[in-house]
Amino acid sequence: MSTVQTGSPIPEFSVPATHGPFSTASLHGQKTVLYFYPKDNTPGCTTESQNFRDALPQFQAAGTQIVGVSRDSLASHQRFTDKQELNFSLAADTDETLCQLFGVIKMKNMYGKQVRGIERSTFLIDAQGVLIQEWRGVKVPGHVDAVLQAAQELA
């Protein structure tokens, strides 16, 4: 499967998520911020998720929904959501459907070993389901602000 390119519509998909199935149909009618993160309840991922949580009212004012994605299970996502009081859906991409679609799986160094993992990445999709902008190799500080500004500028 090839990865989706900027300017192209997102191909058909469906994955389980904490607020019910998340699919291609979920992308139509409002802008979507899809952020991929390595693992629930880890420091960077927790901070990033809290930042998106805190900015959700501003994203909603810009007509934008937020969906977080990792390879964790739905049960793990639910615990993470409850613990962090997340106010948006987390997609459980346990079979890497979305990870492959967006090309976010990379070899990473973890304590001196090479491991396959999710490269922290964010994608902005317009209300017609077309990929507009992407951020790869994301550093958490200031990231949510940059994504919010892009969402606000997207008519």
CSV table of N, CA and C in Angstrom, one decimal:
chain,number,residue,atom,x,y,z
A,1,MET,N,0.9,-1.2,0.0
A,1,MET,CA,0.0,0.0,0.0
A,1,MET,C,0.9,1.2,0.0
A,2,SER,N,0.6,2.2,-0.9
A,2,SER,CA,1.5,3.4,-0.9
A,2,SER,C,0.9,4.4,0.1
A,3,THR,N,1.8,5.3,0.5
A,3,THR,CA,1.3,6.3,1.5
A,3,THR,C,0.6,7.4,0.8
A,4,VAL,N,-0.3,8.0,1.5
A,4,VAL,CA,-1.1,9.1,1.0
A,4,VAL,C,-0.2,10.4,0.8
A,5,GLN,N,-0.4,11.1,-0.3
A,5,GLN,CA,0.4,12.3,-0.6
A,5,GLN,C,-0.4,13.6,-0.3
A,6,THR,N,0.3,14.6,0.0
A,6,THR,CA,-0.3,15.9,0.2
A,6,THR,C,-1.1,16.3,-1.1
A,7,GLY,N,-2.3,16.8,-0.9
A,7,GLY,CA,-3.1,17.2,-2.1
A,7,GLY,C,-4.0,16.0,-2.6
A,8,SER,N,-3.8,14.8,-2.0
A,8,SER,CA,-4.6,13.7,-2.4
A,8,SER,C,-5.7,13.3,-1.3
A,9,PRO,N,-6.8,12.8,-1.8
A,9,PRO,CA,-7.8,12.3,-0.8
A,9,PRO,C,-7.3,11.1,-0.1
A,10,ILE,N,-7.8,11.0,1.2
A,10,ILE,CA,-7.4,9.8,2.0
A,10,ILE,C,-8.2,8.6,1.5
A,11,PRO,N,-7.5,7.5,1.2
A,11,PRO,CA,-8.2,6.3,0.8
A,11,PRO,C,-9.1,5.7,1.9
A,12,GLU,N,-9.9,4.8,1.5
A,12,GLU,CA,-10.9,4.1,2.4
A,12,GLU,C,-10.1,3.4,3.6
A,13,PHE,N,-10.6,3.6,4.8
A,13,PHE,CA,-10.1,2.9,5.9
A,13,PHE,C,-11.1,2.8,7.0
A,14,SER,N,-11.0,2.0,8.0
A,14,SER,CA,-11.8,2.0,9.2
A,14,SER,C,-11.0,1.3,10.3
A,15,VAL,N,-10.9,2.0,11.5
A,15,VAL,CA,-10.2,1.4,12.6
A,15,VAL,C,-11.1,1.7,13.9
A,16,PRO,N,-11.0,0.8,14.9
A,16,PRO,CA,-11.7,1.1,16.1
A,16,PRO,C,-11.1,2.3,16.8
A,17,ALA,N,-12.0,3.0,17.5
A,17,ALA,CA,-11.6,4.2,18.3
A,17,ALA,C,-12.4,4.4,19.5
A,18,THR,N,-12.0,5.2,20.4
A,18,THR,CA,-12.6,5.3,21.7
A,18,THR,C,-14.0,5.9,21.6
A,19,HIS,N,-14.3,6.7,20.6
A,19,HIS,CA,-15.6,7.3,20.4
A,19,HIS,C,-16.4,6.6,19.2
A,20,GLY,N,-16.1,5.3,19.1
A,20,GLY,CA,-16.8,4.5,18.0
A,20,GLY,C,-15.8,4.5,16.8
A,21,PRO,N,-16.2,3.6,15.8
A,21,PRO,CA,-15.3,3.4,14.6
A,21,PRO,C,-14.8,4.8,14.0
A,22,PHE,N,-13.6,4.8,13.6
A,22,PHE,CA,-13.0,6.0,12.9
A,22,PHE,C,-12.7,5.5,11.5
A,23,SER,N,-13.3,6.2,10.5
A,23,SER,CA,-13.2,5.7,9.1
A,23,SER,C,-13.1,6.9,8.2
A,24,THR,N,-13.0,6.6,6.9
A,24,THR,CA,-12.9,7.7,5.9
A,24,THR,C,-14.1,8.6,6.0
A,25,ALA,N,-15.3,8.0,6.3
A,25,ALA,CA,-16.5,8.8,6.4
A,25,ALA,C,-16.4,9.9,7.5
A,26,SER,N,-15.6,9.6,8.5
A,26,SER,CA,-15.4,10.5,9.7
A,26,SER,C,-14.7,11.7,9.3
A,27,LEU,N,-14.1,11.7,8.1
A,27,LEU,CA,-13.3,12.9,7.7
A,27,LEU,C,-14.1,13.9,7.0
A,28,HIS,N,-15.3,13.6,6.5
A,28,HIS,CA,-16.0,14.5,5.7
A,28,HIS,C,-16.9,15.4,6.5
A,29,GLY,N,-16.9,16.7,6.1
A,29,GLY,CA,-17.8,17.7,6.8
A,29,GLY,C,-17.1,18.6,7.8
A,30,GLN,N,-15.9,18.2,8.2
A,30,GLN,CA,-15.1,19.1,9.1
A,30,GLN,C,-13.6,18.7,8.9
A,31,LYS,N,-12.7,19.7,9.2
A,31,LYS,CA,-11.3,19.5,9.1
A,31,LYS,C,-10.9,18.5,10.2
A,32,THR,N,-9.8,17.7,9.9
A,32,THR,CA,-9.4,16.7,10.9
A,32,THR,C,-7.9,16.9,11.1
A,33,VAL,N,-7.5,16.9,12.4
A,33,VAL,CA,-6.1,16.8,12.8
A,33,VAL,C,-5.9,15.3,13.2
A,34,LEU,N,-5.0,14.6,12.5
A,34,LEU,CA,-4.7,13.2,12.8
A,34,LEU,C,-3.3,13.2,13.4
A,35,TYR,N,-3.1,12.9,14.6
A,35,TYR,CA,-1.7,12.9,15.2
A,35,TYR,C,-1.4,11.5,15.6
A,36,PHE,N,-0.2,11.1,15.1
A,36,PHE,CA,0.3,9.7,15.4
A,36,PHE,C,1.3,9.9,16.5
A,37,TYR,N,1.3,9.0,17.5
A,37,TYR,CA,2.2,9.1,18.6
A,37,TYR,C,2.6,7.7,19.0
A,38,PRO,N,3.8,7.5,19.6
A,38,PRO,CA,4.3,6.1,19.8
A,38,PRO,C,3.6,5.3,20.8
A,39,LYS,N,3.2,5.8,22.0
A,39,LYS,CA,2.6,4.9,23.0
A,39,LYS,C,1.9,5.7,24.0
A,40,ASP,N,0.7,5.1,24.5
A,40,ASP,CA,0.0,5.7,25.6
A,40,ASP,C,0.8,5.8,26.8
A,41,ASN,N,0.5,6.8,27.6
A,41,ASN,CA,1.1,6.9,29.0
A,41,ASN,C,2.7,7.0,29.0
A,42,THR,N,3.3,7.5,27.9
A,42,THR,CA,4.7,7.8,28.0
A,42,THR,C,4.9,9.3,28.0
A,43,PRO,N,6.0,9.8,28.5
A,43,PRO,CA,6.1,11.3,28.8
A,43,PRO,C,5.7,12.2,27.6
A,44,GLY,N,6.4,12.0,26.5
A,44,GLY,CA,6.2,12.9,25.3
A,44,GLY,C,4.8,12.8,24.8
A,45,CYS,N,4.3,11.6,24.7
A,45,CYS,CA,2.9,11.3,24.2
A,45,CYS,C,1.9,11.9,25.1
A,46,THR,N,2.1,11.8,26.4
A,46,THR,CA,1.2,12.3,27.4
A,46,THR,C,1.1,13.9,27.2
A,47,THR,N,2.3,14.5,27.2
A,47,THR,CA,2.3,16.0,27.0
A,47,THR,C,1.7,16.4,25.7
A,48,GLU,N,2.0,15.7,24.6
A,48,GLU,CA,1.3,16.1,23.3
A,48,GLU,C,-0.2,16.0,23.4
A,49,SER,N,-0.7,14.9,24.0
A,49,SER,CA,-2.1,14.6,24.1
A,49,SER,C,-2.8,15.7,25.0
A,50,GLN,N,-2.1,16.0,26.1
A,50,GLN,CA,-2.6,17.1,27.0
A,50,GLN,C,-2.7,18.4,26.2
A,51,ASN,N,-1.7,18.7,25.4
A,51,ASN,CA,-1.7,20.0,24.7
A,51,ASN,C,-2.8,20.0,23.7
A,52,PHE,N,-3.1,18.9,23.0
A,52,PHE,CA,-4.2,18.9,22.1
A,52,PHE,C,-5.5,19.0,22.9
A,53,ARG,N,-5.6,18.3,24.0
A,53,ARG,CA,-6.8,18.4,24.9
A,53,ARG,C,-7.1,19.8,25.2
A,54,ASP,N,-6.1,20.5,25.7
A,54,ASP,CA,-6.2,21.9,26.2
A,54,ASP,C,-6.6,22.9,25.0
A,55,ALA,N,-6.2,22.5,23.8
A,55,ALA,CA,-6.4,23.4,22.7
A,55,ALA,C,-7.7,23.0,21.9
A,56,LEU,N,-8.4,22.0,22.3
A,56,LEU,CA,-9.6,21.5,21.6
A,56,LEU,C,-10.6,22.6,21.3
A,57,PRO,N,-11.0,23.4,22.3
A,57,PRO,CA,-12.0,24.4,22.0
A,57,PRO,C,-11.6,25.4,20.9
A,58,GLN,N,-10.3,25.7,20.8
A,58,GLN,CA,-9.8,26.5,19.7
A,58,GLN,C,-9.9,25.8,18.3
A,59,PHE,N,-9.5,24.5,18.4
A,59,PHE,CA,-9.7,23.7,17.1
A,59,PHE,C,-11.1,23.6,16.7
A,60,GLN,N,-12.0,23.4,17.7
A,60,GLN,CA,-13.4,23.2,17.4
A,60,GLN,C,-14.0,24.6,16.8
A,61,ALA,N,-13.5,25.7,17.3
A,61,ALA,CA,-13.9,27.0,16.8
A,61,ALA,C,-13.4,27.2,15.4
A,62,ALA,N,-12.4,26.4,15.0
A,62,ALA,CA,-11.9,26.5,13.6
A,62,ALA,C,-12.5,25.3,12.8
A,63,GLY,N,-13.5,24.7,13.3
A,63,GLY,CA,-14.2,23.6,12.6
A,63,GLY,C,-13.3,22.4,12.4
A,64,THR,N,-12.5,22.0,13.4
A,64,THR,CA,-11.6,21.0,13.3
A,64,THR,C,-11.7,20.0,14.4
A,65,GLN,N,-11.8,18.7,14.0
A,65,GLN,CA,-11.8,17.6,15.0
A,65,GLN,C,-10.3,17.1,15.2
A,66,ILE,N,-10.0,16.5,16.3
A,66,ILE,CA,-8.7,15.9,16.6
A,66,ILE,C,-8.9,14.4,16.9
A,67,VAL,N,-8.0,13.6,16.3
A,67,VAL,CA,-8.0,12.2,16.5
A,67,VAL,C,-6.5,11.8,16.7
A,68,GLY,N,-6.3,11.1,17.9
A,68,GLY,CA,-4.9,10.6,18.1
A,68,GLY,C,-4.9,9.2,17.7
A,69,VAL,N,-3.7,8.7,17.2
A,69,VAL,CA,-3.5,7.4,16.7
A,69,VAL,C,-2.2,6.8,17.2
A,70,SER,N,-2.3,5.6,17.8
A,70,SER,CA,-1.2,4.8,18.1
A,70,SER,C,-1.5,3.3,17.9
A,71,ARG,N,-0.5,2.4,18.1
A,71,ARG,CA,-0.8,1.0,17.9
A,71,ARG,C,-1.3,0.3,19.2
A,72,ASP,N,-1.6,1.1,20.2
A,72,ASP,CA,-2.1,0.6,21.5
A,72,ASP,C,-3.5,0.1,21.3
A,73,SER,N,-3.9,-0.8,22.2
A,73,SER,CA,-5.3,-1.4,22.1
A,73,SER,C,-6.3,-0.4,22.5
A,74,LEU,N,-7.6,-0.7,22.2
A,74,LEU,CA,-8.7,0.2,22.6
A,74,LEU,C,-8.8,0.3,24.1
A,75,ALA,N,-8.5,-0.8,24.8
A,75,ALA,CA,-8.5,-0.8,26.3
A,75,ALA,C,-7.4,0.1,26.9
A,76,SER,N,-6.3,0.1,26.3
A,76,SER,CA,-5.2,1.0,26.7
A,76,SER,C,-5.6,2.4,26.4
A,77,HIS,N,-6.1,2.7,25.2
A,77,HIS,CA,-6.6,4.0,24.9
A,77,HIS,C,-7.6,4.5,25.9
A,78,GLN,N,-8.5,3.7,26.3
A,78,GLN,CA,-9.6,4.1,27.2
A,78,GLN,C,-9.0,4.5,28.5
A,79,ARG,N,-8.0,3.7,29.0
A,79,ARG,CA,-7.3,4.0,30.3
A,79,ARG,C,-6.6,5.4,30.2
A,80,PHE,N,-5.9,5.6,29.0
A,80,PHE,CA,-5.2,6.8,28.8
A,80,PHE,C,-6.1,8.0,28.7
A,81,THR,N,-7.2,7.8,28.0
A,81,THR,CA,-8.3,8.9,27.9
A,81,THR,C,-8.8,9.2,29.3
A,82,ASP,N,-9.1,8.2,30.1
A,82,ASP,CA,-9.7,8.5,31.4
A,82,ASP,C,-8.7,9.2,32.3
A,83,LYS,N,-7.4,8.7,32.3
A,83,LYS,CA,-6.4,9.2,33.2
A,83,LYS,C,-6.1,10.7,32.8
A,84,GLN,N,-6.0,11.0,31.5
A,84,GLN,CA,-5.7,12.3,31.0
A,84,GLN,C,-6.9,13.2,30.7
A,85,GLU,N,-8.1,12.7,30.9
A,85,GLU,CA,-9.3,13.4,30.7
A,85,GLU,C,-9.3,14.0,29.2
A,86,LEU,N,-9.0,13.1,28.3
A,86,LEU,CA,-8.9,13.5,26.9
A,86,LEU,C,-10.3,13.7,26.4
A,87,ASN,N,-10.5,14.8,25.6
A,87,ASN,CA,-11.8,15.1,25.1
A,87,ASN,C,-12.0,14.9,23.6
A,88,PHE,N,-11.2,14.0,23.1
A,88,PHE,CA,-11.3,13.6,21.7
A,88,PHE,C,-11.0,12.1,21.5
A,89,SER,N,-11.2,11.6,20.4
A,89,SER,CA,-11.1,10.1,20.1
A,89,SER,C,-9.7,9.7,19.9
A,90,LEU,N,-9.4,8.5,20.4
A,90,LEU,CA,-8.1,7.9,20.1
A,90,LEU,C,-8.4,6.6,19.2
A,91,ALA,N,-7.7,6.5,18.1
A,91,ALA,CA,-7.9,5.3,17.2
A,91,ALA,C,-6.9,4.3,17.6
A,92,ALA,N,-7.3,3.0,17.7
A,92,ALA,CA,-6.5,1.9,18.0
A,92,ALA,C,-6.0,1.2,16.7
A,93,ASP,N,-4.9,1.6,16.3
A,93,ASP,CA,-4.4,1.1,15.0
A,93,ASP,C,-3.5,-0.1,15.2
A,94,THR,N,-4.1,-1.2,15.8
A,94,THR,CA,-3.3,-2.3,16.2
A,94,THR,C,-2.8,-3.1,15.1
A,95,ASP,N,-3.4,-3.0,13.9
A,95,ASP,CA,-2.9,-3.8,12.7
A,95,ASP,C,-2.1,-2.8,11.8
A,96,GLU,N,-1.9,-1.6,12.2
A,96,GLU,CA,-1.1,-0.6,11.5
A,96,GLU,C,-1.7,-0.1,10.2
A,97,THR,N,-3.0,-0.2,10.0
A,97,THR,CA,-3.7,0.3,8.8
A,97,THR,C,-3.3,1.7,8.5
A,98,LEU,N,-3.6,2.6,9.5
A,98,LEU,CA,-3.3,4.0,9.3
A,98,LEU,C,-1.8,4.3,9.3
A,99,CYS,N,-1.1,3.6,10.2
A,99,CYS,CA,0.4,3.8,10.2
A,99,CYS,C,1.0,3.6,8.8
A,100,GLN,N,0.5,2.5,8.1
A,100,GLN,CA,1.0,2.2,6.8
A,100,GLN,C,0.5,3.3,5.8
A,101,LEU,N,-0.8,3.6,5.9
A,101,LEU,CA,-1.4,4.6,5.0
A,101,LEU,C,-0.6,5.9,5.0
A,102,PHE,N,-0.2,6.3,6.2
A,102,PHE,CA,0.5,7.6,6.3
A,102,PHE,C,2.0,7.5,6.4
A,103,GLY,N,2.5,6.3,6.4
A,103,GLY,CA,4.0,6.1,6.3
A,103,GLY,C,4.7,6.5,7.6
A,104,VAL,N,4.2,6.2,8.7
A,104,VAL,CA,4.8,6.8,10.0
A,104,VAL,C,5.6,5.7,10.7
A,105,ILE,N,5.7,4.5,10.2
A,105,ILE,CA,6.5,3.5,10.9
A,105,ILE,C,8.0,3.7,10.5
A,106,LYS,N,8.9,3.8,11.4
A,106,LYS,CA,10.3,4.0,11.2
A,106,LYS,C,11.1,3.1,12.1
A,107,MET,N,12.3,2.9,11.7
A,107,MET,CA,13.3,2.2,12.6
A,107,MET,C,13.8,3.3,13.5
A,108,LYS,N,13.8,3.0,14.8
A,108,LYS,CA,14.2,4.0,15.8
A,108,LYS,C,15.2,3.3,16.8
A,109,ASN,N,16.1,4.1,17.4
A,109,ASN,CA,17.0,3.6,18.4
A,109,ASN,C,16.3,3.7,19.8
A,110,MET,N,16.2,2.5,20.4
A,110,MET,CA,15.6,2.5,21.8
A,110,MET,C,16.6,1.8,22.7
A,111,TYR,N,17.3,2.5,23.5
A,111,TYR,CA,18.3,2.0,24.4
A,111,TYR,C,19.3,1.2,23.6
A,112,GLY,N,19.8,1.7,22.5
A,112,GLY,CA,20.8,1.1,21.7
A,112,GLY,C,20.4,0.0,20.8
A,113,LYS,N,19.1,-0.3,20.8
A,113,LYS,CA,18.5,-1.4,19.9
A,113,LYS,C,17.7,-0.7,18.8
A,114,GLN,N,17.7,-1.3,17.6
A,114,GLN,CA,16.8,-0.8,16.5
A,114,GLN,C,15.4,-1.4,16.7
A,115,VAL,N,14.4,-0.6,16.8
A,115,VAL,CA,13.1,-1.1,16.9
A,115,VAL,C,12.2,-0.4,15.9
A,116,ARG,N,11.1,-1.1,15.5
A,116,ARG,CA,10.1,-0.5,14.6
A,116,ARG,C,9.2,0.3,15.5
A,117,GLY,N,8.9,1.6,15.2
A,117,GLY,CA,8.0,2.3,16.0
A,117,GLY,C,7.4,3.5,15.2
A,118,ILE,N,6.4,4.1,15.8
A,118,ILE,CA,5.8,5.3,15.2
A,118,ILE,C,6.6,6.5,15.3
A,119,GLU,N,6.9,7.2,14.2
A,119,GLU,CA,7.5,8.5,14.2
A,119,GLU,C,6.4,9.5,14.5
A,120,ARG,N,6.6,10.3,15.6
A,120,ARG,CA,5.6,11.3,15.9
A,120,ARG,C,5.3,12.2,14.7
A,121,SER,N,4.1,12.1,14.2
A,121,SER,CA,3.7,12.8,13.0
A,121,SER,C,2.3,13.4,13.1
A,122,THR,N,2.0,14.5,12.4
A,122,THR,CA,0.6,15.0,12.5
A,122,THR,C,0.2,15.4,11.0
A,123,PHE,N,-1.1,15.2,10.8
A,123,PHE,CA,-1.6,15.4,9.4
A,123,PHE,C,-2.8,16.3,9.5
A,124,LEU,N,-3.0,17.3,8.7
A,124,LEU,CA,-4.1,18.1,8.6
A,124,LEU,C,-4.9,17.8,7.3
A,125,ILE,N,-6.2,17.4,7.5
A,125,ILE,CA,-7.0,16.9,6.4
A,125,ILE,C,-8.2,17.9,6.3
A,126,ASP,N,-8.5,18.3,5.1
A,126,ASP,CA,-9.6,19.3,4.9
A,126,ASP,C,-11.0,18.6,5.0
A,127,ALA,N,-12.1,19.3,5.0
A,127,ALA,CA,-13.4,18.8,5.2
A,127,ALA,C,-13.9,17.9,4.0
A,128,GLN,N,-13.1,17.9,2.9
A,128,GLN,CA,-13.4,17.0,1.8
A,128,GLN,C,-12.6,15.7,1.9
A,129,GLY,N,-11.8,15.5,3.0
A,129,GLY,CA,-11.0,14.3,3.2
A,129,GLY,C,-9.7,14.3,2.4
A,130,VAL,N,-9.2,15.5,2.1
A,130,VAL,CA,-7.9,15.6,1.3
A,130,VAL,C,-6.8,16.1,2.3
A,131,LEU,N,-5.7,15.4,2.2
A,131,LEU,CA,-4.5,15.7,3.0
A,131,LEU,C,-3.9,17.0,2.5
A,132,ILE,N,-3.9,18.0,3.5
A,132,ILE,CA,-3.4,19.4,3.2
A,132,ILE,C,-2.0,19.6,3.6
A,133,GLN,N,-1.7,19.2,4.8
A,133,GLN,CA,-0.4,19.5,5.4
A,133,GLN,C,0.1,18.3,6.3
A,134,GLU,N,1.4,18.1,6.4
A,134,GLU,CA,1.9,17.1,7.3
A,134,GLU,C,3.1,17.6,8.0
A,135,TRP,N,3.3,17.1,9.2
A,135,TRP,CA,4.4,17.4,10.1
A,135,TRP,C,5.0,16.1,10.5
A,136,ARG,N,6.3,15.8,10.2
A,136,ARG,CA,6.9,14.5,10.5
A,136,ARG,C,8.1,14.8,11.5
A,137,GLY,N,8.4,13.8,12.3
A,137,GLY,CA,9.5,13.9,13.2
A,137,GLY,C,9.2,15.0,14.2
A,138,VAL,N,8.0,15.1,14.6
A,138,VAL,CA,7.5,16.2,15.5
A,138,VAL,C,8.2,16.3,16.8
A,139,LYS,N,8.6,17.5,17.2
A,139,LYS,CA,9.0,17.8,18.6
A,139,LYS,C,7.8,18.4,19.3
A,140,VAL,N,7.5,17.9,20.5
A,140,VAL,CA,6.3,18.3,21.2
A,140,VAL,C,6.1,19.8,21.5
A,141,PRO,N,7.2,20.5,22.0
A,141,PRO,CA,7.0,21.9,22.4
A,141,PRO,C,6.6,22.8,21.2
A,142,GLY,N,5.5,23.5,21.3
A,142,GLY,CA,5.1,24.4,20.3
A,142,GLY,C,4.3,23.8,19.1
A,143,HIS,N,4.3,22.5,19.1
A,143,HIS,CA,3.7,21.8,17.9
A,143,HIS,C,2.2,22.0,17.8
A,144,VAL,N,1.5,21.9,18.9
A,144,VAL,CA,0.0,22.1,18.8
A,144,VAL,C,-0.3,23.5,18.3
A,145,ASP,N,0.5,24.5,18.7
A,145,ASP,CA,0.2,25.9,18.3
A,145,ASP,C,0.4,26.0,16.8
A,146,ALA,N,1.4,25.3,16.2
A,146,ALA,CA,1.6,25.4,14.8
A,146,ALA,C,0.5,24.7,14.0
A,147,VAL,N,0.0,23.6,14.5
A,147,VAL,CA,-1.1,22.8,13.9
A,147,VAL,C,-2.4,23.7,14.0
A,148,LEU,N,-2.6,24.3,15.1
A,148,LEU,CA,-3.8,25.1,15.3
A,148,LEU,C,-3.8,26.3,14.3
A,149,GLN,N,-2.7,26.9,14.2
A,149,GLN,CA,-2.5,28.0,13.2
A,149,GLN,C,-2.9,27.6,11.8
A,150,ALA,N,-2.3,26.4,11.4
A,150,ALA,CA,-2.6,25.9,10.1
A,150,ALA,C,-4.1,25.6,9.9
A,151,ALA,N,-4.7,25.0,10.9
A,151,ALA,CA,-6.1,24.7,10.9
A,151,ALA,C,-7.0,26.0,10.7
A,152,GLN,N,-6.6,27.0,11.5
A,152,GLN,CA,-7.3,28.3,11.4
A,152,GLN,C,-7.2,28.9,10.1
A,153,GLU,N,-6.0,28.8,9.4
A,153,GLU,CA,-5.7,29.4,8.1
A,153,GLU,C,-6.4,28.7,7.0
A,154,LEU,N,-6.7,27.4,7.2
A,154,LEU,CA,-7.4,26.6,6.2
A,154,LEU,C,-8.9,26.9,6.1
A,155,ALA,N,-9.3,27.5,5.0
A,155,ALA,CA,-10.7,28.0,4.9
A,155,ALA,C,-11.6,26.8,4.9
